[in-house]
Every structure is written in C-alpha cells, then in structure tokens.
C-alpha cells in the first residue's frame, strides 16, 4: 500500500516503535528515518533495514533527498521532548521550523502527513481533555506544539486534496524509552528505583490521575491516522486515567517486590491533577480503540525486557 514512508524522530522512543512496526506491516515499503540524535539513540533501531538521514528537520534540504521521488506518507515525530528545556528560541525554532519545512516541501505532492502534537497543549486544566478546548500551554514546549496545530490547520485549508492529521499524545510508556532519562515515563523511572530496592518516590498523595497510554496503542493510532479521510487533530490516549499509586501497585506485582511509595511534597505550583483523553472524535474518525489497560500494558512492557 505504501511505497515510500518518511519517519522523522525515528531514533526516538515512539518513532522507533513506529518505524519497527511499519517495517513489519509493510515489508515492501521503503522507509527513511530522519533524526539528528539530539535525544534519540541508535540502539532503538536494532534490526532496522531502511535508510537513515542524520539531519535536523528544521534545516534539512528536503529537495536534495526527496526531489523527483514520490513519498506517500510522512510521520513527523521529531521534536525537542524535554519539557524542562526552557530555551524559548530553541524550542519554538526547532519544533516549529521543522514542521514548516515539511509542510512547505510536501504541499501539492499527494503526500499524507501525520504529526505528533501533545496533550501538554491543554495546560493545567483539570478534567476530561476535549479536542475542542482552547489550548492553554503552560510551558514553551507546549506552546510550540500549539503552533504545529495552527500551521497544520492553515495548511489543510490551503491543501484540500491532501490530509494532515495531528495526534495529541498523552503520557506514553513502553519499550525503547530508556534514553529519555528524566523525561522518560514514570513507569521506567519508578521501576528503576524499585529494582535498586528503594521506595518509589512520588508526590503526595499519589492519587493524581494521568492518562497513561501504552506505546503499542499509540503506534496503532498513529498508523490509523495515516488513513484518515480528512484532516484534523485528535486525542491519542487510553481514555482511562489512573493514579501514580496504581502504577506502583502494578510495578510491585510484576517486579515481585513489596515497596510502598515514599510520598514527597510537590514543589510545582502549576501541576496537572488530572489528565484524561476524550477519545470520542478519535474513535469516530480513525477507528482507534485502545487495546491495553494499565495492567496489561505494564505486563507487556515487563515481558519485553525493556523495563529496566
Ligand atoms: N512520549 C510521550 O509521552 C509524548 C507525549 C506527548 C507528545 N509526544 C511527542 O511525540 C513525539 C515523540 O516523542 P518521544 O517520546 O519519542 O521523544 P524522543 O525524545 O525519544 O524522540 C524525539 C526524537 O526526535 C529527534 N529530534 C528532535 N528534534 C529534532 C530535529 N529538529 N531534527 C531531527 N531530529 C530531531 C530526537 O533525536 C529523538 O530521536 C514528539 O514529537 C513528542 O513531542 C510524546
């Protein structure tokens, strides 16, 4: 079905899982990863047989690499993902110009585009996150993602025969995230503490809820988005918020430990008490239905050998 697929950020956490799944599902397709390895890791692409271009998407000369070649689909996941990087110029420049470069080049070429937005665009508002909500970015990373959505909306208006789909990923966890360090999911960070025999440290009282979503569901959703009939932006989560205490209970179960949480004061004034993806539009437009619960997601993660 696809002859040539480009995946930016393919050496990263979600990007590498997506790349390896695309290689499995479409063995005949030519895959090209673009990544500058600022946070990604070559080890994530073990077994990958496609092409790789080590370059910054915000400045790459796309014509040089893709001129005269047909690209059916672009998955754009490359992004600064450390939300604690407060360098406003770097975050906005690198994230926004990467997207503009791709949109400009692939306009009028029949290429479909899917890009990673973020639930961070909702800000610190508690409750169910609905796609029609006005964005309230609380940091410059989230602000840059709002600009991606704005650019995509304007581009879709101008390029009605092409589709561009944005996905607001919630809290993703799963294999191939260990390179992210402090920006990795709480699953791997808490599991590391527990494997060392330490009490897992979380903010008081551990009952804050997050929409944690397993990476295999996110990969499925992202691949479904490539077949959307129309352009749009959708939530990509599990639809079921769970507490940090729930994570620790499940980690104790799979790691066969019995380490109760050690509660610490939350130093953040602005802290999301609850995130929850409303998946109504995602299910209707993309036919996405998450398969993994927190329990089965953590089971699968543990069985993969990557939860360490
Ligand atoms: N993991 C999550 O929970 C989550 C949540 C919301 C949104 N997202 C979005 O999903 C996407 C993937 O995130 P991830 O968790 O896999 O993070 P990651 O840091 O593992 O992956 C990002 C990849 O992009 C590359 N990169 C960054 N800027 C680049 C540039 N200008 N040019 C080329 N390569 C560049 C990095 O080297 C890395 O390999 C990102 O767009 C991120 O904002 C992730």
CSV table of C-alpha atoms and ligand atoms in Angstrom, one decimal:
chain,number,residue,atom,x,y,z
A,1,UNK,CA,0.0,0.0,0.0
A,2,UNK,CA,2.8,2.4,0.8
A,3,UNK,CA,5.9,2.6,-1.4
A,4,UNK,CA,7.9,5.2,0.5
A,5,UNK,CA,7.4,6.4,4.1
A,6,UNK,CA,9.4,9.0,5.9
A,7,UNK,CA,9.6,9.0,9.7
A,8,UNK,CA,11.1,11.9,11.5
A,9,UNK,CA,12.3,11.3,15.0
A,10,UNK,CA,12.6,7.6,14.2
A,11,UNK,CA,15.5,7.1,16.6
A,12,UNK,CA,13.4,8.3,19.5
A,13,UNK,CA,11.0,6.4,21.8
A,14,UNK,CA,7.7,6.5,19.9
A,15,UNK,CA,9.4,7.0,16.5
A,16,UNK,CA,11.5,3.8,16.8
A,17,UNK,CA,8.5,1.7,17.8
A,18,UNK,CA,6.6,3.1,14.9
A,19,UNK,CA,9.4,2.5,12.5
A,20,UNK,CA,9.9,-1.1,13.5
A,21,UNK,CA,6.1,-1.7,13.3
A,22,UNK,CA,5.9,-0.1,9.9
A,23,UNK,CA,8.8,-2.4,8.7
A,24,UNK,CA,6.8,-5.4,10.0
A,25,UNK,CA,3.5,-4.4,8.5
A,26,UNK,CA,4.8,-3.1,5.2
A,27,UNK,CA,7.9,-5.1,4.4
A,28,UNK,CA,7.9,-3.9,0.7
A,29,UNK,CA,7.8,-0.2,1.6
A,30,UNK,CA,10.9,1.9,1.5
A,31,UNK,CA,11.4,3.5,4.9
A,32,UNK,CA,13.5,6.6,5.5
A,33,UNK,CA,14.2,7.9,9.1
A,34,UNK,CA,15.3,11.5,9.6
A,35,UNK,CA,16.8,12.1,13.1
A,36,UNK,CA,19.6,14.3,14.4
A,37,UNK,CA,20.1,12.1,17.5
A,38,UNK,CA,19.8,15.0,19.9
A,39,UNK,CA,17.7,12.8,22.2
A,40,UNK,CA,17.3,9.6,20.2
A,41,UNK,CA,19.5,6.6,20.3
A,42,UNK,CA,20.8,4.3,17.5
A,43,UNK,CA,20.1,1.3,19.8
A,44,UNK,CA,16.4,1.8,19.4
A,45,UNK,CA,16.6,0.9,15.8
A,46,UNK,CA,18.2,-2.5,16.2
A,47,UNK,CA,17.2,-4.7,13.2
A,48,UNK,CA,16.1,-1.7,11.1
A,49,UNK,CA,17.0,-2.2,7.4
A,50,UNK,CA,15.8,1.1,5.9
A,51,UNK,CA,17.5,4.3,5.2
A,52,UNK,CA,18.5,6.9,7.7
A,53,UNK,CA,19.4,10.6,7.3
A,54,UNK,CA,21.1,12.2,10.2
A,55,UNK,CA,19.9,15.7,10.0
A,56,UNK,CA,18.0,18.5,11.7
A,57,UNK,CA,14.5,18.6,10.2
A,58,UNK,CA,14.3,22.4,10.7
A,59,UNK,CA,17.2,22.9,8.2
A,60,UNK,CA,17.4,19.8,6.1
A,61,UNK,CA,17.2,20.4,2.3
A,62,UNK,CA,14.3,18.1,1.6
A,63,UNK,CA,14.6,18.6,-2.2
A,64,UNK,CA,18.1,17.2,-2.1
A,65,UNK,CA,16.9,14.0,-0.6
A,66,UNK,CA,13.4,13.6,-2.0
A,67,UNK,CA,13.4,15.7,-5.2
A,68,UNK,CA,12.0,13.6,-8.0
A,69,UNK,CA,10.9,10.8,-5.6
A,70,UNK,CA,7.3,10.1,-4.6
A,71,UNK,CA,6.8,10.0,-0.8
A,72,UNK,CA,3.4,8.5,0.1
A,73,UNK,CA,3.4,9.3,3.8
A,74,UNK,CA,5.3,11.4,6.4
A,75,UNK,CA,5.2,10.7,10.1
A,76,UNK,CA,6.6,13.7,11.8
A,77,UNK,CA,7.6,12.9,15.4
A,78,UNK,CA,11.0,14.7,15.6
A,79,UNK,CA,10.8,17.3,18.4
A,80,UNK,CA,12.6,18.6,21.4
A,81,UNK,CA,10.8,16.5,24.1
A,82,UNK,CA,12.4,17.7,27.3
A,83,UNK,CA,9.6,19.9,28.6
A,84,UNK,CA,12.0,21.4,31.2
A,85,UNK,CA,14.2,22.9,28.4
A,86,UNK,CA,13.0,26.5,28.8
A,87,UNK,CA,15.1,27.9,26.0
A,88,UNK,CA,12.3,29.6,24.2
A,89,UNK,CA,14.1,30.3,21.0
A,90,UNK,CA,15.4,26.7,20.6
A,91,UNK,CA,12.1,25.1,21.5
A,92,UNK,CA,10.0,27.3,19.2
A,93,UNK,CA,12.5,27.5,16.4
A,94,UNK,CA,13.5,23.8,16.1
A,95,UNK,CA,10.0,22.4,16.6
A,96,UNK,CA,8.0,24.9,14.5
A,97,UNK,CA,10.5,25.3,11.7
A,98,UNK,CA,10.9,21.5,11.3
A,99,UNK,CA,7.2,21.3,10.7
A,100,UNK,CA,7.1,24.3,8.4
A,101,UNK,CA,9.9,22.8,6.3
A,102,UNK,CA,8.0,19.6,5.8
A,103,UNK,CA,4.6,21.3,5.2
A,104,UNK,CA,6.2,23.6,2.6
A,105,UNK,CA,8.0,20.9,0.8
A,106,UNK,CA,5.2,18.3,0.7
A,107,UNK,CA,2.4,20.7,-0.3
A,108,UNK,CA,0.9,19.7,-3.7
A,109,UNK,CA,2.7,16.3,-3.8
A,110,UNK,CA,-0.1,14.0,-2.8
A,111,UNK,CA,1.8,13.1,0.4
A,112,UNK,CA,-0.2,12.3,3.5
A,113,UNK,CA,1.2,13.8,6.8
A,114,UNK,CA,0.7,12.7,10.4
A,115,UNK,CA,2.4,14.6,13.2
A,116,UNK,CA,2.8,14.4,17.0
A,117,UNK,CA,1.1,17.1,18.9
A,118,UNK,CA,0.7,16.8,22.6
A,119,UNK,CA,-1.7,16.7,25.5
A,120,UNK,CA,0.5,19.4,27.0
A,121,UNK,CA,-1.3,21.9,24.8
A,122,UNK,CA,-4.3,21.6,27.2
A,123,UNK,CA,-2.2,23.1,30.1
A,124,UNK,CA,-3.0,22.5,33.7
A,125,UNK,CA,-6.9,22.5,33.4
A,126,UNK,CA,-8.2,19.5,35.4
A,127,UNK,CA,-10.7,17.1,34.0
A,128,UNK,CA,-11.5,15.5,30.7
A,129,UNK,CA,-9.4,16.9,27.8
A,130,UNK,CA,-11.7,17.5,24.8
A,131,UNK,CA,-10.2,18.3,21.4
A,132,UNK,CA,-12.4,21.5,21.0
A,133,UNK,CA,-10.9,23.0,24.2
A,134,UNK,CA,-8.9,26.2,23.8
A,135,UNK,CA,-5.2,25.4,24.2
A,136,UNK,CA,-3.6,26.8,27.3
A,137,UNK,CA,0.1,25.9,27.0
A,138,UNK,CA,1.9,26.1,30.4
A,139,UNK,CA,5.4,25.8,29.0
A,140,UNK,CA,7.3,26.7,25.8
A,141,UNK,CA,7.3,23.0,24.7
A,142,UNK,CA,3.5,23.0,24.8
A,143,UNK,CA,3.4,26.4,23.1
A,144,UNK,CA,5.5,25.1,20.2
A,145,UNK,CA,3.0,22.2,19.8
A,146,UNK,CA,0.1,24.6,19.6
A,147,UNK,CA,2.0,26.3,16.7
A,148,UNK,CA,2.2,22.9,15.0
A,149,UNK,CA,-1.6,22.6,15.2
A,150,UNK,CA,-2.1,26.1,13.9
A,151,UNK,CA,0.2,25.6,11.0
A,152,UNK,CA,-1.5,22.3,10.2
A,153,UNK,CA,-4.9,23.8,10.3
A,154,UNK,CA,-3.9,26.6,7.9
A,155,UNK,CA,-2.1,24.2,5.6
A,156,UNK,CA,-5.2,21.9,5.5
A,157,UNK,CA,-7.3,24.9,4.3
A,158,UNK,CA,-4.9,25.6,1.5
A,159,UNK,CA,-4.3,21.9,0.5
A,160,UNK,CA,-7.7,20.4,0.4
A,161,UNK,CA,-6.7,17.4,-1.7
A,162,UNK,CA,-4.1,16.2,0.9
A,163,UNK,CA,-4.6,15.1,4.5
A,164,UNK,CA,-2.7,16.2,7.6
A,165,UNK,CA,-3.6,14.6,10.9
A,166,UNK,CA,-2.3,15.7,14.3
A,167,UNK,CA,-2.3,13.5,17.4
A,168,UNK,CA,-2.3,14.8,20.9
A,169,UNK,CA,-0.3,12.0,22.6
A,170,UNK,CA,-1.0,11.7,26.3
A,171,UNK,CA,1.5,10.0,28.8
A,172,UNK,CA,3.2,7.3,26.7
A,173,UNK,CA,5.2,4.5,28.2
A,174,UNK,CA,6.8,1.3,26.9
A,175,UNK,CA,9.9,-0.2,25.4
A,176,UNK,CA,12.7,2.0,23.9
A,177,UNK,CA,12.3,5.0,26.2
A,178,UNK,CA,15.2,4.5,28.5
A,179,UNK,CA,17.4,7.0,26.6
A,180,UNK,CA,15.0,9.8,27.7
A,181,UNK,CA,16.3,9.9,31.3
A,182,UNK,CA,14.3,12.2,33.5
A,183,UNK,CA,11.9,12.8,30.6
A,184,UNK,CA,11.0,9.1,30.4
A,185,UNK,CA,7.7,7.8,31.7
A,186,UNK,CA,7.1,7.3,35.4
A,187,UNK,CA,6.8,3.6,34.8
A,188,UNK,CA,10.5,3.2,34.0
A,189,UNK,CA,11.7,5.8,36.5
A,190,UNK,CA,9.8,4.2,39.4
A,191,UNK,CA,10.8,0.7,38.2
A,192,UNK,CA,14.5,1.7,38.3
A,193,UNK,CA,14.1,2.9,41.9
A,194,UNK,CA,12.3,-0.2,42.9
A,195,UNK,CA,14.9,-2.5,41.3
A,196,UNK,CA,17.5,-0.8,43.4
A,197,UNK,CA,15.4,-1.7,46.5
A,198,UNK,CA,14.4,1.9,47.1
A,199,UNK,CA,10.9,3.0,48.0
A,200,UNK,CA,9.4,4.6,44.8
A,201,UNK,CA,9.2,8.4,45.3
A,202,UNK,CA,6.0,10.2,44.1
A,203,UNK,CA,4.2,13.4,45.0
A,204,UNK,CA,1.8,13.4,47.9
A,205,UNK,CA,-0.7,11.7,48.0
A,206,UNK,CA,-0.2,9.7,44.8
A,207,UNK,CA,-3.9,10.0,43.8
A,208,UNK,CA,-3.3,12.4,41.0
A,209,UNK,CA,-4.6,10.8,37.8
A,210,UNK,CA,-2.9,10.7,34.3
A,211,UNK,CA,-4.0,9.2,31.1
A,212,UNK,CA,-1.1,6.7,30.7
A,213,UNK,CA,-1.1,5.0,27.3
A,214,UNK,CA,1.0,2.1,26.2
A,215,UNK,CA,3.2,2.7,23.2
A,216,UNK,CA,1.8,-0.1,21.1
A,217,UNK,CA,-1.6,1.6,21.2
A,218,UNK,CA,0.0,4.9,20.3
A,219,UNK,CA,1.7,3.2,17.3
A,220,UNK,CA,-1.6,1.7,16.2
A,221,UNK,CA,-3.4,5.0,16.5
A,222,UNK,CA,-0.6,6.8,14.5
A,223,UNK,CA,-0.7,4.2,11.7
A,224,UNK,CA,-4.6,4.5,11.6
A,225,UNK,CA,-4.2,8.3,11.4
A,226,UNK,CA,-2.4,7.9,8.1
A,227,UNK,CA,-5.6,6.5,6.6
A,228,UNK,CA,-7.9,9.3,7.8
A,229,UNK,CA,-10.4,10.5,5.2
A,230,UNK,CA,-10.0,14.2,6.2
A,231,UNK,CA,-7.5,16.4,8.0
A,232,UNK,CA,-7.9,17.0,11.7
A,233,UNK,CA,-6.4,16.9,15.2
A,234,UNK,CA,-7.3,14.1,17.6
A,235,UNK,CA,-6.5,12.9,21.2
A,236,UNK,CA,-4.4,9.8,21.5
A,237,UNK,CA,-4.5,8.3,24.9
A,238,UNK,CA,-6.0,5.3,26.8
A,239,UNK,CA,-9.2,7.2,27.7
A,240,UNK,CA,-8.8,5.9,31.3
A,241,UNK,CA,-6.9,8.0,33.8
A,242,UNK,CA,-5.1,6.1,36.5
A,243,UNK,CA,-3.2,7.1,39.7
A,244,UNK,CA,0.5,7.1,40.4
A,245,UNK,CA,-0.3,4.7,43.3
A,246,UNK,CA,-1.8,2.3,40.7
A,247,UNK,CA,1.5,2.3,38.8
A,248,UNK,CA,3.4,1.4,41.9
A,249,UNK,CA,0.9,-1.4,42.8
A,250,UNK,CA,1.4,-2.8,39.3
A,251,UNK,CA,5.2,-2.5,39.4
A,252,UNK,CA,5.3,-4.3,42.8
A,253,UNK,CA,3.2,-7.0,41.1
A,254,UNK,CA,5.5,-7.6,38.0
A,255,UNK,CA,8.8,-6.9,39.9
A,256,UNK,CA,7.7,-9.2,42.7
A,257,UNK,CA,8.6,-6.5,45.3
A,258,UNK,CA,6.7,-5.1,48.2
A,259,UNK,CA,7.8,-1.5,48.3
A,260,UNK,CA,5.2,1.1,49.4
A,261,UNK,CA,5.5,4.6,48.0
A,262,UNK,CA,7.6,7.3,49.7
A,263,UNK,CA,5.5,10.5,49.4
A,264,UNK,CA,7.3,13.8,48.8
A,265,UNK,CA,6.0,17.4,48.8
A,266,UNK,CA,5.1,18.6,45.3
A,267,UNK,CA,7.3,21.7,44.6
A,268,UNK,CA,5.3,22.6,41.4
A,269,UNK,CA,2.6,25.3,41.9
A,270,UNK,CA,1.2,24.5,38.4
A,271,UNK,CA,0.7,20.8,38.4
A,272,UNK,CA,-2.0,18.9,36.4
A,273,UNK,CA,-4.1,17.0,39.0
A,274,UNK,CA,-5.9,15.0,36.2
A,275,UNK,CA,-5.5,14.3,32.5
A,276,UNK,CA,-7.9,12.2,30.5
A,277,UNK,CA,-8.2,11.9,26.8
A,278,UNK,CA,-11.7,12.2,25.4
A,279,UNK,CA,-11.5,9.7,22.6
A,280,UNK,CA,-14.9,10.2,21.0
A,281,UNK,CA,-13.6,12.0,17.9
A,282,UNK,CA,-10.6,9.7,17.6
A,283,UNK,CA,-12.7,6.6,17.6
A,284,UNK,CA,-15.2,8.1,15.2
A,285,UNK,CA,-12.7,9.4,12.6
A,286,UNK,CA,-9.8,7.0,13.0
A,287,UNK,CA,-11.5,3.8,14.4
A,288,UNK,CA,-8.9,3.8,17.2
A,289,UNK,CA,-9.8,1.8,20.3
A,290,UNK,CA,-7.0,1.3,22.8
A,291,UNK,CA,-6.3,-2.3,23.5
A,292,UNK,CA,-4.1,-2.1,26.6
A,293,UNK,CA,-5.2,-1.3,30.2
A,294,UNK,CA,-2.6,-0.1,32.7
A,295,UNK,CA,-2.3,-3.7,33.9
A,296,UNK,CA,-1.8,-5.4,30.5
A,297,UNK,CA,0.4,-2.5,29.3
A,298,UNK,CA,2.8,-2.9,32.3
A,299,UNK,CA,2.7,-6.7,31.8
A,300,UNK,CA,3.7,-6.4,28.2
A,301,UNK,CA,6.4,-3.8,29.0
A,302,UNK,CA,7.9,-6.1,31.6
A,303,UNK,CA,7.8,-9.1,29.3
A,304,UNK,CA,9.6,-7.1,26.6
A,305,UNK,CA,12.7,-6.9,28.9
A,306,UNK,CA,12.9,-3.2,28.4
A,307,UNK,CA,11.5,-2.2,31.8
A,308,UNK,CA,14.9,-1.8,33.5
B,1,LIG,N1,6.4,10.3,24.9
B,1,LIG,C1,5.3,11.0,25.3
B,1,LIG,O1,4.7,10.7,26.4
B,1,LIG,C2,4.8,12.1,24.4
B,1,LIG,C3,3.7,12.8,24.8
B,1,LIG,C4,3.2,13.8,24.0
B,1,LIG,C5,3.8,14.1,22.8
B,1,LIG,N2,4.9,13.4,22.4
B,1,LIG,C6,5.5,13.7,21.1
B,1,LIG,O2,5.8,12.5,20.4
B,1,LIG,C7,7.0,12.7,19.7
B,1,LIG,C8,8.0,11.6,20.0
B,1,LIG,O3,8.4,11.7,21.4
B,1,LIG,P1,9.3,10.7,22.1
B,1,LIG,O4,8.7,10.4,23.5
B,1,LIG,O5,9.5,9.5,21.2
B,1,LIG,O6,10.6,11.5,22.4
B,1,LIG,P2,12.1,11.2,22.0
B,1,LIG,O7,12.9,12.4,22.5
B,1,LIG,O8,12.5,9.9,22.3
B,1,LIG,O9,12.1,11.3,20.4
B,1,LIG,C9,12.3,12.5,19.6
B,1,LIG,C10,13.2,12.3,18.5
B,1,LIG,O10,13.3,13.4,17.7
B,1,LIG,C11,14.7,13.7,17.4
B,1,LIG,N3,14.8,15.1,17.1
B,1,LIG,C12,14.4,16.2,17.9
B,1,LIG,N4,14.5,17.3,17.3
B,1,LIG,C13,14.9,17.0,16.0
B,1,LIG,C14,15.2,17.8,14.9
B,1,LIG,N5,15.0,19.2,14.9
B,1,LIG,N6,15.6,17.2,13.7
B,1,LIG,C15,15.8,15.9,13.7
B,1,LIG,N7,15.5,15.1,14.8
B,1,LIG,C16,15.1,15.7,15.9
B,1,LIG,C17,15.4,13.2,18.7
B,1,LIG,O11,16.8,13.0,18.4
B,1,LIG,C18,14.7,12.0,19.0
B,1,LIG,O12,15.2,10.8,18.4
B,1,LIG,C19,7.5,14.1,19.9
B,1,LIG,O13,7.0,14.9,18.9
B,1,LIG,C20,6.8,14.4,21.2
B,1,LIG,O14,6.7,15.8,21.4
B,1,LIG,C21,5.4,12.4,23.2
